[in-house]
Coordinates of C-alpha atoms and ligand atoms in Angstrom, one line a residue:
M18 CA -0.2 -0.1 -0.3
R19 CA 1.1 3.7 -0.6
L20 CA 1.0 4.9 2.6
D21 CA 2.6 1.4 4.5
N22 CA 4.4 2.4 7.5
R23 CA 3.1 6.4 7.6
S24 CA 1.9 7.8 10.3
A25 CA -0.3 10.9 9.5
I26 CA -2.4 13.6 11.4
V27 CA -5.4 14.6 9.8
T28 CA -7.4 18.1 11.6
G29 CA -10.9 17.9 11.5
S30 CA -11.3 14.3 10.8
A31 CA -14.3 13.6 12.4
R32 CA -16.8 14.0 9.5
G33 CA -17.0 15.4 6.0
I34 CA -13.7 16.0 4.1
G35 CA -11.8 15.0 6.8
K36 CA -13.3 11.8 8.0
A37 CA -13.1 11.0 4.5
I38 CA -9.0 11.8 4.2
A39 CA -8.8 10.3 7.8
L40 CA -10.2 6.4 5.9
R41 CA -8.4 6.8 2.8
F42 CA -4.8 7.1 4.7
A43 CA -5.6 4.4 7.1
G44 CA -7.1 2.1 4.0
D45 CA -3.7 3.2 2.3
G46 CA -2.2 1.7 5.5
A47 CA -1.2 5.0 7.5
K48 CA -1.4 5.1 11.6
V49 CA -4.0 8.2 11.7
T50 CA -4.6 10.4 13.9
V51 CA -8.0 11.6 13.9
N52 CA -9.0 14.7 15.4
Y53 CA -12.0 17.0 16.3
V54 CA -13.1 19.9 18.3
T55 CA -16.6 19.6 19.5
Q56 CA -17.8 16.0 17.4
R57 CA -16.1 13.4 19.9
E58 CA -18.6 10.7 19.4
K59 CA -18.1 11.5 15.2
A60 CA -14.1 11.1 15.7
E61 CA -14.5 8.1 17.9
A62 CA -16.7 6.5 15.4
V63 CA -13.9 7.0 12.2
A64 CA -11.3 5.8 14.6
A65 CA -13.2 2.5 15.5
D66 CA -14.1 2.1 11.7
I67 CA -10.5 1.9 11.2
R68 CA -9.2 -0.2 13.6
K69 CA -12.7 -2.5 12.5
A70 CA -10.6 -2.8 9.0
G71 CA -7.3 -3.7 10.8
G72 CA -5.9 -0.5 11.0
E73 CA -4.5 1.9 13.6
A74 CA -6.0 4.7 14.7
I75 CA -5.9 7.5 17.9
V76 CA -8.6 10.5 18.6
V77 CA -7.3 13.5 19.8
K78 CA -9.4 16.2 20.6
A79 CA -7.5 19.3 20.2
D80 CA -8.5 23.1 19.0
V81 CA -6.1 24.2 16.0
S82 CA -6.5 28.0 16.6
K83 CA -4.5 27.5 20.1
R84 CA -1.0 26.8 19.9
A85 CA -0.7 24.7 22.8
E86 CA -3.4 22.5 21.4
A87 CA -2.0 22.1 18.3
D88 CA 1.8 21.1 20.0
R89 CA -0.2 18.6 22.3
L90 CA -2.0 16.7 18.9
V91 CA 1.4 16.3 17.4
G92 CA 3.1 15.2 20.4
E93 CA 0.0 12.7 21.4
T94 CA 0.8 11.0 17.9
I95 CA 4.1 11.0 18.4
K96 CA 3.5 9.1 21.2
A97 CA 1.1 6.9 20.2
F98 CA 3.2 6.5 16.8
G99 CA 7.1 7.4 17.2
K100 CA 6.3 10.0 14.5
V101 CA 4.4 11.9 12.4
D102 CA 5.2 11.7 8.5
I103 CA 2.1 13.3 7.4
L104 CA 0.2 16.5 8.1
V105 CA -2.8 17.2 6.6
S106 CA -4.1 20.8 8.1
N107 CA -8.0 20.1 6.9
A108 CA -10.1 21.8 9.9
G109 CA -11.4 25.0 8.8
I110 CA -14.9 27.0 8.7
I111 CA -16.8 28.6 6.3
I112 CA -18.9 32.1 6.6
D113 CA -21.1 33.2 3.6
K114 CA -21.7 36.9 4.2
P115 CA -22.0 40.2 2.1
F116 CA -18.5 41.9 2.7
V117 CA -20.5 45.2 4.4
D118 CA -22.5 42.5 6.6
S119 CA -19.4 40.9 8.2
T120 CA -18.5 41.6 11.8
A121 CA -15.3 41.6 13.6
E122 CA -16.4 37.8 15.3
D123 CA -16.7 36.8 11.7
W124 CA -13.1 38.0 10.4
T125 CA -11.6 37.1 13.9
S126 CA -13.3 33.2 13.8
A127 CA -12.1 32.6 10.3
I128 CA -8.7 33.8 10.4
E129 CA -7.8 32.1 14.1
T130 CA -9.5 28.4 12.6
N131 CA -8.5 29.1 9.0
L132 CA -5.4 30.6 8.4
H133 CA -4.3 30.7 12.2
G134 CA -4.7 26.8 12.7
F135 CA -2.9 25.9 9.2
F136 CA 0.4 28.2 11.4
N137 CA 0.0 26.6 14.4
V138 CA -0.3 22.8 13.2
C139 CA 2.9 23.6 10.7
Q140 CA 4.9 25.1 13.5
A141 CA 3.7 22.1 15.6
V142 CA 5.4 19.9 13.5
L143 CA 7.9 21.2 11.1
P144 CA 10.8 21.3 13.8
H145 CA 9.8 16.9 14.0
M146 CA 10.0 16.4 10.4
M147 CA 13.0 18.3 9.8
S148 CA 14.6 16.4 12.3
R149 CA 13.7 13.2 10.6
K150 CA 14.4 14.9 7.2
F151 CA 11.0 13.7 5.7
G152 CA 7.5 15.0 6.0
R153 CA 4.4 15.8 3.7
V154 CA 2.6 18.6 4.7
I155 CA -0.9 19.5 3.0
A156 CA -2.9 21.8 3.3
T157 CA -7.2 21.9 2.2
G158 CA -7.3 25.1 0.2
S159 CA -10.4 26.4 -1.1
C160 CA -12.1 27.0 -4.7
I161 CA -13.0 30.2 -3.1
N162 CA -9.3 31.9 -3.8
E163 CA -9.9 31.3 -7.4
I164 CA -13.5 32.7 -7.9
A165 CA -14.7 35.8 -6.8
D166 CA -18.3 35.7 -8.1
F167 CA -19.8 32.9 -7.1
G168 CA -23.7 33.9 -8.6
G169 CA -24.7 34.6 -4.8
N170 CA -22.5 32.7 -2.1
K171 CA -20.0 35.6 -0.9
Y172 CA -16.5 34.4 1.3
S173 CA -14.7 38.0 1.4
V174 CA -13.7 37.1 4.9
C175 CA -13.0 33.4 4.2
T176 CA -11.0 34.2 1.2
A177 CA -8.3 36.3 3.2
S178 CA -7.8 33.0 5.8
K179 CA -8.1 30.6 2.7
G180 CA -5.6 33.2 0.4
G181 CA -3.3 33.2 3.5
I182 CA -2.7 29.9 3.4
A183 CA -2.0 29.8 -0.3
M184 CA 0.3 32.3 0.0
M185 CA 2.4 31.1 2.7
L186 CA 2.9 27.5 2.0
R187 CA 5.0 28.8 -1.3
P188 CA 7.7 30.3 1.2
I189 CA 7.1 27.2 3.6
A190 CA 7.7 25.0 1.0
A191 CA 10.6 26.6 -0.3
E192 CA 12.2 26.6 3.0
M193 CA 11.4 22.6 3.6
A194 CA 12.5 21.5 0.2
R195 CA 15.9 21.1 1.7
H196 CA 14.8 18.9 4.5
G197 CA 13.2 16.6 2.9
I198 CA 9.6 18.3 3.5
T199 CA 7.1 18.6 0.6
V200 CA 4.2 21.5 1.2
N201 CA 1.3 21.3 -0.6
S202 CA -2.5 22.0 -1.1
V203 CA -5.4 20.3 -2.5
S204 CA -8.5 22.9 -3.4
P205 CA -12.1 21.7 -3.3
G206 CA -14.4 22.9 -5.9
Y207 CA -18.3 22.3 -3.5
I208 CA -17.7 18.9 -2.0
A209 CA -21.1 17.2 -0.4
T210 CA -20.4 17.9 3.5
E211 CA -22.0 19.4 6.0
M212 CA -20.3 22.5 5.2
L213 CA -22.3 23.3 2.5
G214 CA -26.0 23.0 5.1
E215 CA -24.0 26.7 6.3
I216 CA -24.0 28.4 3.1
D217 CA -27.1 29.8 1.3
P218 CA -29.1 27.2 -0.4
A219 CA -30.1 29.4 -3.7
G220 CA -26.4 30.1 -4.0
L221 CA -25.6 26.9 -3.6
E222 CA -27.7 26.2 -6.8
A223 CA -26.7 29.0 -8.6
A224 CA -22.5 27.8 -7.8
L225 CA -23.2 24.4 -9.7
H226 CA -23.9 26.4 -12.9
L227 CA -19.9 27.0 -12.8
V228 CA -19.1 23.4 -12.4
P229 CA -18.6 21.9 -15.9
M230 CA -19.1 18.3 -14.4
R231 CA -22.6 19.9 -12.6
R232 CA -22.3 18.1 -9.7
Y233 CA -20.9 19.1 -6.3
G234 CA -17.8 16.6 -5.6
K235 CA -17.5 14.1 -3.2
P236 CA -15.2 14.0 0.0
E237 CA -13.3 11.1 -1.3
E238 CA -12.4 12.5 -4.5
I239 CA -10.4 15.0 -1.9
A240 CA -9.1 12.0 0.2
A241 CA -8.0 10.5 -3.5
A242 CA -6.0 13.6 -4.4
M243 CA -4.5 13.6 -0.6
A244 CA -3.2 10.2 -0.8
F245 CA -1.7 10.7 -4.2
L246 CA 0.2 13.8 -2.6
A247 CA 0.9 12.2 0.7
S248 CA 2.5 9.2 -1.6
D249 CA 6.4 8.3 -2.4
D250 CA 4.4 9.1 -5.9
A251 CA 4.4 12.6 -5.3
A252 CA 8.0 13.2 -3.9
Y253 CA 9.3 15.9 -6.6
I254 CA 6.1 18.3 -6.3
T255 CA 6.0 20.7 -3.4
G256 CA 4.7 24.3 -2.9
Q257 CA 1.8 23.6 -5.5
T258 CA -2.1 23.6 -5.2
L259 CA -4.0 20.9 -6.8
R260 CA -7.5 21.6 -7.7
V261 CA -9.8 18.7 -7.5
N262 CA -13.5 20.8 -8.4
G263 CA -15.1 19.1 -11.6
G264 CA -13.5 22.4 -13.6
M265 CA -15.0 24.9 -11.5
S266 CA -12.1 27.3 -12.2
M267 CA -12.7 27.3 -16.0
G268 CA -16.1 27.9 -15.5
G269 CA -19.1 26.7 -16.0
Ligands
NDP29 P1 -17.0 20.2 7.8 O1 -17.9 21.6 8.4 O2 -18.0 18.7 7.1 O3 -16.3 19.8 8.9 C1 -15.6 21.0 9.5 C2 -14.5 20.0 10.3 O4 -13.4 21.2 10.6 C3 -15.2 19.6 11.3 O5 -14.3 18.3 11.7 C4 -14.5 19.8 12.7 O6 -14.7 19.7 13.8 C5 -13.5 20.8 12.0 N1 -13.0 21.7 13.0 C6 -13.5 23.3 13.0 N2 -12.8 24.0 13.3 C7 -11.8 23.8 14.0 C8 -10.9 24.0 14.9 N3 -10.7 25.3 15.5 N4 -10.2 23.2 15.9 C9 -10.5 21.7 15.0 N5 -11.0 21.3 13.9 C10 -11.7 22.2 13.7 O7 -16.4 20.6 6.9 P2 -15.9 19.9 5.5 O8 -15.1 19.0 5.5 O9 -16.3 20.6 4.2 O10 -14.4 21.1 5.0 C11 -13.1 20.3 5.6 C12 -12.0 21.5 4.7 O11 -12.3 21.4 3.5 C13 -12.5 22.9 5.6 O12 -11.1 23.8 5.5 C14 -13.3 23.6 4.2 O13 -13.3 24.9 4.4 C15 -12.8 23.0 3.1 N6 -13.4 23.1 2.0 C16 -14.7 22.6 2.0 C17 -15.4 23.0 0.6 C18 -16.9 22.0 0.9 O14 -17.3 22.5 -0.2 N7 -17.2 21.9 1.7 C19 -15.1 23.7 -0.5 C20 -13.9 24.4 -0.1 C21 -13.2 23.6 0.8 P3 -16.0 19.2 14.4 O15 -16.6 18.0 13.8 O16 -14.9 18.1 15.9 O17 -16.6 19.6 14.8

């Protein structure tokens, strides 16, 4: 299997895209840390599914917006599996609101969870990966970085947070290249998860017309791209964003 003997942390993996990544990585042979912040039972269920299929998993509650919790997430993974080979920085939130209606609280929660969360988990894991001269860091980006007008949904505040990840991962990738560590992102289009329940339904319908394939993506389709970037097959790919969006960035 492509991820045999690897140890992986997937943030926000109790449900949605993160859950699909955790199950895929475990199916490919990795030991997986399932992370959650509110949904303990769902996180335990993901770990139970992995164990039932013969894999290894631990569950760690950690709010990625807090540095100390990101450190603990990495520490508990090293304690359980001896190392961290792969970090998927996937935890995130969405806010669908016109810019002029967005509040300071919206701004803070988007930046703290999405961008500061990426900063925290990278800071927590990279010294460990550097000492081992191996690592794969993959962020879950977003199509909101590539499209400004979805025909209804409005994401200015969250775009700042996801855009920050997209810009920062390139210089991090450049710094890490000499240490055997790759840093990439997968940029999903509209993927059928609970998150789509948090945005305006009319906007959701309108956005589908921007997708040449005329369907929402499946979490497993994001997980497949993540598995590739985490594998040895992607050893010479760094600083890149892989779009998995049914052709959305080309327009409808
Ligand atoms: P969901 O809302 O289904 O899941 C979000 C996950 O993030 C949950 O597991 C949640 O934990 C976790 N999370 C939220 N805040 C924190 C935090 N502070 N610390 C740790 N974990 C946290 O969303 P998706 O699966 O759809 O989204 C996953 C990623 O994909 C996000 O980064 C999102 O921006 C991105 N994305 C999604 C798209 C889509 O269409 N669905 C499109 C483009 C990007 P818990 O379960 O414990 O609450």
